[in-house]
CSV table of C-alpha atoms in Angstrom, one decimal:
chain,number,residue,atom,x,y,z
A,1,MET,CA,-80.2,37.5,-48.3
A,2,THR,CA,-78.8,35.0,-50.6
A,3,GLN,CA,-75.8,33.5,-49.6
A,4,MET,CA,-72.9,34.3,-52.1
A,5,MET,CA,-71.1,31.3,-53.6
A,6,PRO,CA,-67.2,31.6,-53.3
A,7,TYR,CA,-65.5,32.7,-56.5
A,8,ARG,CA,-64.2,29.3,-58.6
A,9,SER,CA,-62.4,30.0,-61.5
A,10,GLY,CA,-62.2,26.4,-62.6
A,11,ILE,CA,-64.6,24.0,-64.5
A,12,ARG,CA,-66.2,21.3,-62.3
A,13,VAL,CA,-66.1,17.5,-63.3
A,14,LEU,CA,-68.1,15.1,-61.8
A,15,LEU,CA,-67.3,11.3,-62.7
A,16,ALA,CA,-69.0,8.3,-61.4
A,17,GLY,CA,-68.3,4.7,-62.1
A,18,GLY,CA,-67.5,1.8,-59.8
A,19,GLY,CA,-67.9,-1.7,-58.4
A,20,THR,CA,-64.8,-3.4,-60.4
A,21,GLY,CA,-61.3,-1.8,-61.4
A,22,GLY,CA,-62.2,-2.0,-65.0
A,23,HIS,CA,-64.9,0.9,-64.2
A,24,VAL,CA,-62.9,2.9,-61.5
A,25,TYR,CA,-59.3,3.0,-63.4
A,26,PRO,CA,-60.6,4.4,-66.7
A,27,ALA,CA,-62.6,7.0,-64.7
A,28,ILE,CA,-59.4,8.1,-62.8
A,29,ALA,CA,-57.2,8.3,-65.9
A,30,ILE,CA,-59.8,10.6,-67.5
A,31,ALA,CA,-59.6,12.6,-64.0
A,32,HIS,CA,-55.8,12.7,-64.3
A,33,ALA,CA,-55.9,14.0,-67.8
A,34,VAL,CA,-58.7,16.4,-67.4
A,35,GLN,CA,-56.6,17.8,-64.5
A,36,SER,CA,-53.1,18.1,-66.4
A,37,ARG,CA,-54.9,20.0,-69.1
A,38,ARG,CA,-56.9,22.2,-66.6
A,39,PRO,CA,-54.8,22.5,-63.5
A,40,THR,CA,-57.5,24.4,-61.9
A,41,ALA,CA,-60.6,22.1,-62.4
A,42,GLU,CA,-62.5,20.8,-59.3
A,43,ILE,CA,-62.8,17.2,-59.9
A,44,ALA,CA,-65.1,14.8,-57.8
A,45,PHE,CA,-66.5,11.2,-58.0
A,46,ALA,CA,-69.8,9.7,-56.8
A,47,GLY,CA,-69.2,5.9,-55.6
A,48,SER,CA,-70.5,3.4,-53.2
A,49,ARG,CA,-69.0,3.1,-49.6
A,50,ASP,CA,-68.5,-0.8,-49.9
A,51,ARG,CA,-67.0,-0.7,-53.4
A,52,MET,CA,-63.4,-0.3,-54.6
A,53,GLU,CA,-63.9,2.9,-55.7
A,54,TRP,CA,-64.2,4.0,-52.1
A,55,GLN,CA,-60.3,3.3,-51.5
A,56,ALA,CA,-58.8,3.7,-55.2
A,57,VAL,CA,-60.1,7.4,-55.6
A,58,PRO,CA,-58.9,8.9,-52.2
A,59,LYS,CA,-55.8,7.1,-53.0
A,60,ALA,CA,-55.6,8.6,-56.6
A,61,GLY,CA,-56.1,12.3,-55.1
A,62,PHE,CA,-59.5,12.8,-55.8
A,63,PRO,CA,-62.9,13.6,-53.4
A,64,ILE,CA,-65.4,10.8,-53.1
A,65,HIS,CA,-69.3,11.3,-52.3
A,66,GLU,CA,-71.3,8.3,-51.6
A,67,ILE,CA,-74.3,7.4,-53.4
A,68,ALA,CA,-76.6,4.5,-52.4
A,69,VAL,CA,-76.7,1.4,-55.2
A,70,GLN,CA,-78.0,-2.0,-55.3
A,71,GLY,CA,-77.8,-4.5,-58.2
A,72,LEU,CA,-81.1,-6.3,-59.2
A,73,GLN,CA,-80.7,-10.2,-58.3
A,74,ARG,CA,-81.7,-12.4,-61.0
A,75,ALA,CA,-83.0,-15.3,-58.3
A,76,LEU,CA,-86.1,-14.3,-56.4
A,77,THR,CA,-84.8,-13.0,-53.2
A,78,LEU,CA,-85.9,-10.3,-50.7
A,79,LYS,CA,-83.4,-8.1,-51.5
A,80,ASN,CA,-85.0,-7.3,-54.6
A,81,ALA,CA,-88.1,-5.7,-52.2
A,82,ARG,CA,-85.4,-3.1,-51.2
A,83,LEU,CA,-84.4,-2.1,-54.8
A,84,PRO,CA,-86.8,0.6,-55.4
A,85,PHE,CA,-85.8,2.4,-52.1
A,86,THR,CA,-82.3,2.4,-52.7
A,87,VAL,CA,-83.0,3.3,-56.3
A,88,THR,CA,-84.7,6.4,-55.0
A,89,LYS,CA,-82.5,7.0,-52.4
A,90,GLY,CA,-79.2,7.2,-54.8
A,91,LEU,CA,-81.1,9.5,-57.5
A,92,MET,CA,-81.7,11.8,-54.7
A,93,GLN,CA,-78.4,11.6,-53.4
A,94,ALA,CA,-77.1,12.2,-56.9
A,95,TRP,CA,-79.6,15.2,-57.5
A,96,SER,CA,-78.2,16.7,-54.4
A,97,LEU,CA,-74.5,16.0,-55.1
A,98,ILE,CA,-74.7,17.5,-58.7
A,99,LYS,CA,-76.5,20.9,-57.3
A,100,HIS,CA,-74.1,21.5,-54.5
A,101,PHE,CA,-70.9,20.7,-56.4
A,102,ASP,CA,-72.7,22.6,-59.2
A,103,ALA,CA,-71.1,20.3,-61.9
A,104,HIS,CA,-70.4,21.7,-65.5
A,105,VAL,CA,-70.5,17.9,-66.8
A,106,VAL,CA,-70.9,14.4,-65.6
A,107,VAL,CA,-68.8,11.4,-66.8
A,108,GLY,CA,-70.0,8.0,-66.4
A,109,THR,CA,-67.9,4.9,-67.1
A,110,GLY,CA,-70.2,2.4,-66.0
A,111,GLY,CA,-71.4,0.3,-62.8
A,112,TYR,CA,-74.2,0.6,-60.8
A,113,VAL,CA,-73.6,3.9,-59.5
A,114,ALA,CA,-73.0,5.7,-62.6
A,115,LEU,CA,-76.9,5.4,-63.6
A,116,PRO,CA,-78.2,7.2,-61.0
A,117,VAL,CA,-75.8,10.2,-61.4
A,118,LEU,CA,-76.1,10.2,-65.2
A,119,LEU,CA,-80.1,10.5,-64.8
A,120,ALA,CA,-79.8,13.3,-62.2
A,121,ALA,CA,-77.7,15.2,-64.3
A,122,ARG,CA,-79.6,14.9,-67.5
A,123,GLY,CA,-82.8,15.8,-65.1
A,124,ARG,CA,-80.9,19.0,-63.9
A,125,GLY,CA,-79.7,19.8,-67.6
A,126,VAL,CA,-76.0,18.8,-67.0
A,127,PRO,CA,-74.0,17.6,-70.1
A,128,THR,CA,-72.8,13.9,-69.8
A,129,LEU,CA,-70.5,11.9,-71.2
A,130,ILE,CA,-69.9,8.2,-71.2
A,131,GLN,CA,-67.1,5.8,-71.6
A,132,GLU,CA,-67.6,2.0,-72.4
A,133,GLN,CA,-64.7,-0.3,-71.8
A,134,ASN,CA,-66.1,-3.4,-73.1
A,135,ALA,CA,-66.9,-4.8,-76.7
A,136,TYR,CA,-70.4,-5.4,-75.5
A,137,VAL,CA,-72.1,-2.3,-74.1
A,138,GLY,CA,-73.1,-2.6,-70.5
A,139,LEU,CA,-76.9,-2.2,-69.2
A,140,THR,CA,-76.0,1.2,-67.6
A,141,ASN,CA,-74.2,2.7,-70.7
A,142,ARG,CA,-77.2,1.3,-73.0
A,143,ILE,CA,-79.8,3.3,-70.8
A,144,ALA,CA,-77.6,6.6,-70.9
A,145,ALA,CA,-76.5,6.2,-74.5
A,146,ARG,CA,-80.2,7.0,-75.2
A,147,PHE,CA,-79.5,10.9,-74.0
A,148,ALA,CA,-75.4,11.3,-73.7
A,149,ASP,CA,-73.8,14.2,-75.2
A,150,ARG,CA,-70.9,12.5,-75.8
A,151,ILE,CA,-70.2,8.6,-76.1
A,152,HIS,CA,-66.9,6.9,-76.4
A,153,VAL,CA,-66.1,3.4,-76.5
A,154,ALA,CA,-63.1,1.2,-76.8
A,155,PHE,CA,-63.7,-1.2,-79.2
A,156,GLN,CA,-65.2,-1.0,-82.6
A,157,GLU,CA,-67.5,-4.1,-81.7
A,158,ALA,CA,-69.4,-1.7,-79.1
A,159,ALA,CA,-69.7,1.3,-81.7
A,160,ASP,CA,-71.6,-1.2,-83.9
A,161,ARG,CA,-74.0,-2.0,-81.3
A,162,LEU,CA,-74.8,1.6,-81.1
A,163,PRO,CA,-76.7,4.1,-83.7
A,164,ASP,CA,-74.3,5.0,-86.4
A,165,GLY,CA,-72.1,7.9,-85.8
A,166,VAL,CA,-73.1,8.5,-82.2
A,167,ALA,CA,-69.9,6.9,-80.6
A,168,LYS,CA,-66.1,7.6,-81.0
A,169,VAL,CA,-63.7,4.6,-80.5
A,170,THR,CA,-61.0,5.9,-78.5
A,171,GLY,CA,-59.9,3.1,-76.7
A,172,ASN,CA,-59.6,2.8,-72.9
A,173,PRO,CA,-57.8,5.0,-70.7
A,174,VAL,CA,-55.1,3.0,-68.9
A,175,ARG,CA,-52.5,4.0,-66.1
A,176,ALA,CA,-49.8,6.1,-67.3
A,177,GLU,CA,-47.2,4.3,-66.1
A,178,LEU,CA,-47.5,1.6,-68.5
A,179,ALA,CA,-46.7,3.7,-71.5
A,180,ASP,CA,-42.9,2.9,-71.5
A,181,VAL,CA,-43.5,-0.8,-71.0
A,182,ALA,CA,-42.9,-2.0,-74.7
A,183,VAL,CA,-39.7,-0.5,-74.5
A,184,ARG,CA,-38.3,-1.5,-71.1
A,185,ASP,CA,-35.4,-4.2,-70.8
A,186,ARG,CA,-37.2,-7.1,-70.1
A,187,ALA,CA,-34.1,-8.4,-68.1
A,188,GLU,CA,-33.9,-5.9,-65.8
A,189,ALA,CA,-37.4,-6.0,-65.1
A,190,ARG,CA,-36.8,-9.7,-63.9
A,191,ALA,CA,-34.2,-8.8,-62.0
A,192,ALA,CA,-36.1,-6.0,-60.2
A,193,LEU,CA,-38.7,-9.1,-59.1
A,194,GLY,CA,-36.0,-11.2,-58.1
A,195,PHE,CA,-35.3,-13.2,-60.9
A,196,GLU,CA,-31.8,-12.6,-61.9
A,197,ALA,CA,-30.5,-15.9,-60.4
A,198,ALA,CA,-33.2,-18.2,-62.1
A,199,ALA,CA,-33.6,-16.4,-65.4
A,200,GLY,CA,-30.6,-17.6,-67.2
A,201,ALA,CA,-27.9,-15.8,-69.3
A,202,GLY,CA,-29.2,-12.4,-70.3
A,203,GLY,CA,-32.9,-13.2,-69.6
A,204,SER,CA,-33.6,-13.2,-73.4
A,205,ALA,CA,-36.8,-14.4,-75.0
A,206,GLU,CA,-35.4,-15.9,-77.7
A,207,GLY,CA,-34.7,-19.3,-76.9
A,208,ALA,CA,-36.7,-21.6,-74.6
A,209,ASP,CA,-34.1,-22.2,-72.1
A,210,HIS,CA,-32.8,-18.8,-71.6
A,211,GLY,CA,-34.9,-17.2,-69.4
A,212,GLN,CA,-38.5,-17.1,-69.8
A,213,MET,CA,-41.4,-15.3,-67.6
A,214,VAL,CA,-45.0,-16.2,-67.4
A,215,PHE,CA,-47.3,-13.8,-65.6
A,216,VAL,CA,-50.8,-15.1,-64.6
A,217,PHE,CA,-53.4,-13.0,-62.7
A,218,GLY,CA,-57.2,-13.2,-62.4
A,219,GLY,CA,-58.1,-9.5,-62.1
A,220,SER,CA,-57.5,-7.2,-59.2
A,221,LEU,CA,-59.6,-9.6,-57.0
A,222,GLY,CA,-58.1,-12.8,-58.5
A,223,SER,CA,-60.2,-15.9,-60.1
A,224,LEU,CA,-60.7,-19.3,-58.3
A,225,ALA,CA,-60.8,-20.9,-61.8
A,226,LEU,CA,-57.2,-19.7,-62.7
A,227,ASN,CA,-55.8,-20.5,-59.3
A,228,ARG,CA,-57.4,-23.9,-58.8
A,229,ALA,CA,-55.6,-24.6,-62.3
A,230,MET,CA,-52.2,-23.0,-61.3
A,231,GLU,CA,-52.1,-25.1,-58.5
A,232,ARG,CA,-52.5,-28.2,-60.3
A,233,VAL,CA,-49.9,-27.5,-63.2
A,234,VAL,CA,-47.4,-24.8,-61.6
A,235,ALA,CA,-44.9,-27.9,-61.0
A,236,ASP,CA,-45.0,-28.8,-64.6
A,237,LEU,CA,-44.6,-25.2,-65.3
A,238,LEU,CA,-41.4,-25.2,-63.4
A,239,ARG,CA,-39.9,-28.2,-64.9
A,240,ARG,CA,-39.2,-26.1,-67.8
A,241,PRO,CA,-35.5,-25.2,-67.9
A,242,GLY,CA,-35.3,-21.2,-67.2
A,243,LEU,CA,-38.9,-20.4,-66.7
A,244,CYS,CA,-40.1,-18.1,-64.2
A,245,VAL,CA,-43.7,-18.1,-63.1
A,246,TYR,CA,-45.2,-14.8,-61.5
A,247,TRP,CA,-48.8,-15.5,-60.0
A,248,GLN,CA,-51.1,-12.9,-58.4
A,249,THR,CA,-53.9,-14.8,-56.6
A,250,GLY,CA,-56.0,-12.3,-55.1
A,251,ARG,CA,-55.9,-11.3,-51.6
A,252,ASN,CA,-58.7,-13.5,-50.5
A,253,TYR,CA,-56.9,-16.6,-52.1
A,254,HIS,CA,-53.2,-15.8,-51.1
A,255,ALA,CA,-52.7,-17.4,-47.6
A,256,ASP,CA,-54.2,-20.7,-48.4
A,257,ILE,CA,-52.4,-21.3,-51.6
A,258,VAL,CA,-49.0,-20.6,-50.0
A,259,GLU,CA,-49.9,-23.0,-47.3
A,260,ARG,CA,-51.1,-25.6,-49.8
A,261,LEU,CA,-48.1,-25.1,-52.3
A,262,GLY,CA,-45.7,-25.9,-49.3
A,263,ASP,CA,-42.4,-27.0,-50.6
A,264,ARG,CA,-43.4,-26.6,-54.3
A,265,MET,CA,-42.3,-23.0,-53.6
A,266,ALA,CA,-39.3,-22.5,-55.5
A,267,GLY,CA,-36.8,-20.0,-56.5
A,268,ARG,CA,-38.4,-19.4,-60.0
A,269,LEU,CA,-41.9,-19.0,-58.3
A,270,ARG,CA,-43.1,-15.7,-57.1
A,271,VAL,CA,-46.7,-15.9,-55.4
A,272,VAL,CA,-48.4,-12.5,-54.5
A,273,PRO,CA,-51.8,-11.4,-53.4
A,274,TYR,CA,-51.6,-8.2,-55.5
A,275,VAL,CA,-49.4,-6.4,-57.8
A,276,ASP,CA,-48.7,-2.5,-57.2
A,277,ASP,CA,-46.0,-2.3,-59.8
A,278,MET,CA,-47.7,-3.9,-62.8
A,279,ALA,CA,-45.6,-2.0,-65.1
A,280,THR,CA,-42.6,-3.8,-64.2
A,281,VAL,CA,-44.2,-7.2,-64.3
A,282,TYR,CA,-45.7,-6.7,-67.5
A,283,ALA,CA,-42.0,-5.5,-68.5
A,284,ALA,CA,-40.8,-8.9,-67.4
A,285,ALA,CA,-43.3,-11.2,-69.1
A,286,ASP,CA,-43.1,-13.0,-72.3
A,287,VAL,CA,-46.8,-14.0,-72.1
A,288,VAL,CA,-49.6,-13.2,-70.0
A,289,VAL,CA,-52.4,-15.5,-69.0
A,290,CYS,CA,-55.8,-13.7,-67.2
A,291,ARG,CA,-58.8,-13.0,-67.8
A,292,SER,CA,-60.1,-10.8,-70.7
A,293,GLY,CA,-61.6,-7.9,-69.0
A,294,ALA,CA,-61.8,-4.7,-71.2
A,295,LEU,CA,-59.1,-2.8,-68.9
A,296,THR,CA,-56.9,-5.7,-69.1
A,297,CYS,CA,-57.2,-6.1,-72.7
A,298,SER,CA,-56.1,-2.4,-73.0
A,299,GLU,CA,-53.1,-2.8,-70.9
A,300,LEU,CA,-52.0,-6.1,-73.0
A,301,MET,CA,-52.6,-3.8,-76.2
A,302,LEU,CA,-50.5,-0.9,-74.5
A,303,THR,CA,-47.9,-3.0,-73.4
A,304,GLY,CA,-47.4,-5.3,-76.6
A,305,ARG,CA,-47.8,-8.5,-74.3
A,306,PRO,CA,-49.1,-11.7,-76.0
A,307,SER,CA,-51.6,-13.3,-73.9
A,308,LEU,CA,-53.3,-16.6,-73.4
A,309,LEU,CA,-56.6,-15.1,-72.5
A,310,VAL,CA,-59.3,-17.1,-70.3
A,311,PRO,CA,-62.7,-15.4,-70.6
A,312,SER,CA,-64.9,-15.5,-67.4
A,313,PRO,CA,-67.9,-17.6,-68.5
A,314,ASN,CA,-69.8,-15.7,-65.1
A,315,VAL,CA,-70.0,-12.2,-66.6
A,316,THR,CA,-72.9,-10.1,-68.1
A,317,GLU,CA,-73.8,-11.3,-71.5
A,318,ASP,CA,-70.5,-13.0,-71.8
A,319,HIS,CA,-68.6,-10.0,-72.8
A,320,GLN,CA,-64.9,-11.2,-72.1
A,321,THR,CA,-65.5,-13.8,-74.7
A,322,LEU,CA,-66.3,-10.9,-76.9
A,323,ASN,CA,-63.0,-8.7,-75.7
A,324,ALA,CA,-61.0,-11.9,-75.9
A,325,ARG,CA,-62.2,-12.5,-79.7
A,326,SER,CA,-61.2,-9.2,-80.8
A,327,LEU,CA,-57.7,-9.4,-79.6
A,328,GLN,CA,-57.4,-13.1,-81.2
A,329,GLN,CA,-58.8,-12.1,-84.5
A,330,ALA,CA,-56.1,-9.5,-84.6
A,331,GLY,CA,-53.5,-12.0,-83.8
A,332,ALA,CA,-52.5,-10.3,-80.5
A,333,ALA,CA,-53.9,-13.1,-78.2
A,334,GLU,CA,-55.0,-16.9,-78.0
A,335,VAL,CA,-58.2,-17.8,-76.3
A,336,LEU,CA,-58.5,-20.7,-73.9
A,337,ARG,CA,-61.7,-21.8,-72.3
A,338,GLU,CA,-62.0,-21.8,-68.8
A,339,ALA,CA,-63.2,-25.6,-68.7
A,340,ASP,CA,-60.1,-26.4,-70.7
A,341,LEU,CA,-57.8,-25.0,-68.3
A,342,GLU,CA,-56.4,-27.6,-66.2
A,343,ALA,CA,-56.2,-30.0,-69.0
A,344,THR,CA,-54.1,-27.7,-71.7
A,345,LEU,CA,-52.8,-24.9,-70.0
A,346,VAL,CA,-49.2,-26.1,-69.8
A,347,ASP,CA,-49.3,-27.6,-73.5
A,348,ARG,CA,-50.5,-23.9,-74.4
A,349,LEU,CA,-48.1,-22.0,-72.8
A,350,PHE,CA,-45.2,-24.2,-74.0
A,351,SER,CA,-46.4,-23.9,-77.7
A,352,LEU,CA,-46.5,-20.2,-77.2
A,353,LEU,CA,-43.0,-20.2,-75.7
A,354,ASP,CA,-41.3,-22.4,-77.8
A,355,ASN,CA,-42.1,-19.7,-80.9
A,356,PRO,CA,-40.3,-16.8,-80.3
A,357,ALA,CA,-41.1,-15.4,-83.8
A,358,GLY,CA,-44.7,-16.1,-82.9
A,359,LEU,CA,-44.8,-14.2,-79.9
A,360,ARG,CA,-43.0,-11.0,-81.6
A,361,ARG,CA,-45.8,-11.0,-84.3
A,362,MET,CA,-48.6,-11.2,-81.3
A,363,SER,CA,-46.8,-8.5,-79.5
A,364,ALA,CA,-46.8,-6.2,-82.6
A,365,ALA,CA,-50.3,-7.1,-83.3
A,366,ALA,CA,-51.3,-6.0,-79.8
A,367,ARG,CA,-49.3,-2.6,-80.1
A,368,SER,CA,-51.2,-2.2,-83.3
A,369,LEU,CA,-54.5,-2.1,-81.4
A,370,ALA,CA,-53.2,0.4,-78.5
A,371,ARG,CA,-54.9,3.8,-78.2
A,372,PRO,CA,-52.4,5.4,-75.9
A,373,THR,CA,-54.1,8.8,-76.4
A,374,ALA,CA,-57.6,7.7,-75.0
A,375,ALA,CA,-57.2,9.5,-71.7
A,376,ALA,CA,-56.2,12.9,-73.4
A,377,ASP,CA,-59.0,12.1,-76.2
A,378,ILE,CA,-61.7,11.8,-73.7
A,379,ALA,CA,-60.2,14.7,-71.6
A,380,ALA,CA,-60.9,16.9,-74.4
A,381,ASP,CA,-64.4,16.3,-75.2
A,382,VAL,CA,-65.0,16.4,-71.3
A,383,ILE,CA,-63.3,19.9,-71.2
A,384,GLN,CA,-65.3,21.1,-73.9
A,385,LEU,CA,-68.4,19.9,-72.5
A,386,ALA,CA,-67.6,21.8,-69.4
A,387,GLU,CA,-66.3,25.3,-70.8
A,388,ALA,CA,-69.5,25.6,-73.2
A,389,ARG,CA,-71.7,25.4,-69.9
A,390,SER,CA,-69.3,27.5,-67.2
């Protein structure tokens, strides 16, 4: 006799995206948006055990299931010999997961892990939705776009690279706690970071000597190039009266940097391995110096923070440069080549900080690009696909 399945009243949504925060956090934001609209929904993730999603997804309150993945190495290496076996194993795991979870819809947000799950969904006749974070469409989503039932992108440039009319430009889903950053009091945010004594009267950004803060970070893992440049110029930055510097190094770099800084550490400098409360740090910042990953760009738009973007030259298809140019063309950011970091970072920063009116224009331009309903808009499509199948 066939065993009866337990009664399950909600839609079942499987999400796959991993490797970097740019793939993981949009998936989590979509999951939360679905959950808020359909509290009985069953939501699960597929991911890789050795990537950041394995910690981030359970921390967000969702179960995660392992899918074997392996990237193709560009150089000749024996690692590539294992690739066919890993791909086959991943596809089998994805097929089994979709079958046993009985997914009504599968959502892919990029990264190696998303492709086998999306392909397995296609093979099982399960509807699929993909979300592309960058201005350049990544390989996984270029393949999945050929059969996906819904396609959402963050940049018009990405939509232009897909057949006309197939993609919706909805923006990137970002963490909900950033929604009110643009209206938070900057002086209070600086005080929360321990800068109240150094920030000067009122903590205002209206003048060069009345308390300004620069936030420097290289993504969740940190950036070697940004860290090296900051080590060489941080003393010059701190010679500016009233300027505070909040510098996220990444956990792997932090201890060595703090040791080398030694007595250069000052009351107006904070050097941290990782930022948990990004909302407060964004709220405190007058200018952000950072990479131009897709999620970072979307956070800068939503928070309305002027930025000096340093695209990584080491990413696929130079997509960070495309992201940065999109913000630059809108007047929301300036772009600095990594090769020019040490030579020009201080001058470029001081030029921005000396122009409060220009910063206000950049802030307004950034907010004009924001799409605060991105997660809700994508979730609406996810729910529609799932309920049509359930």
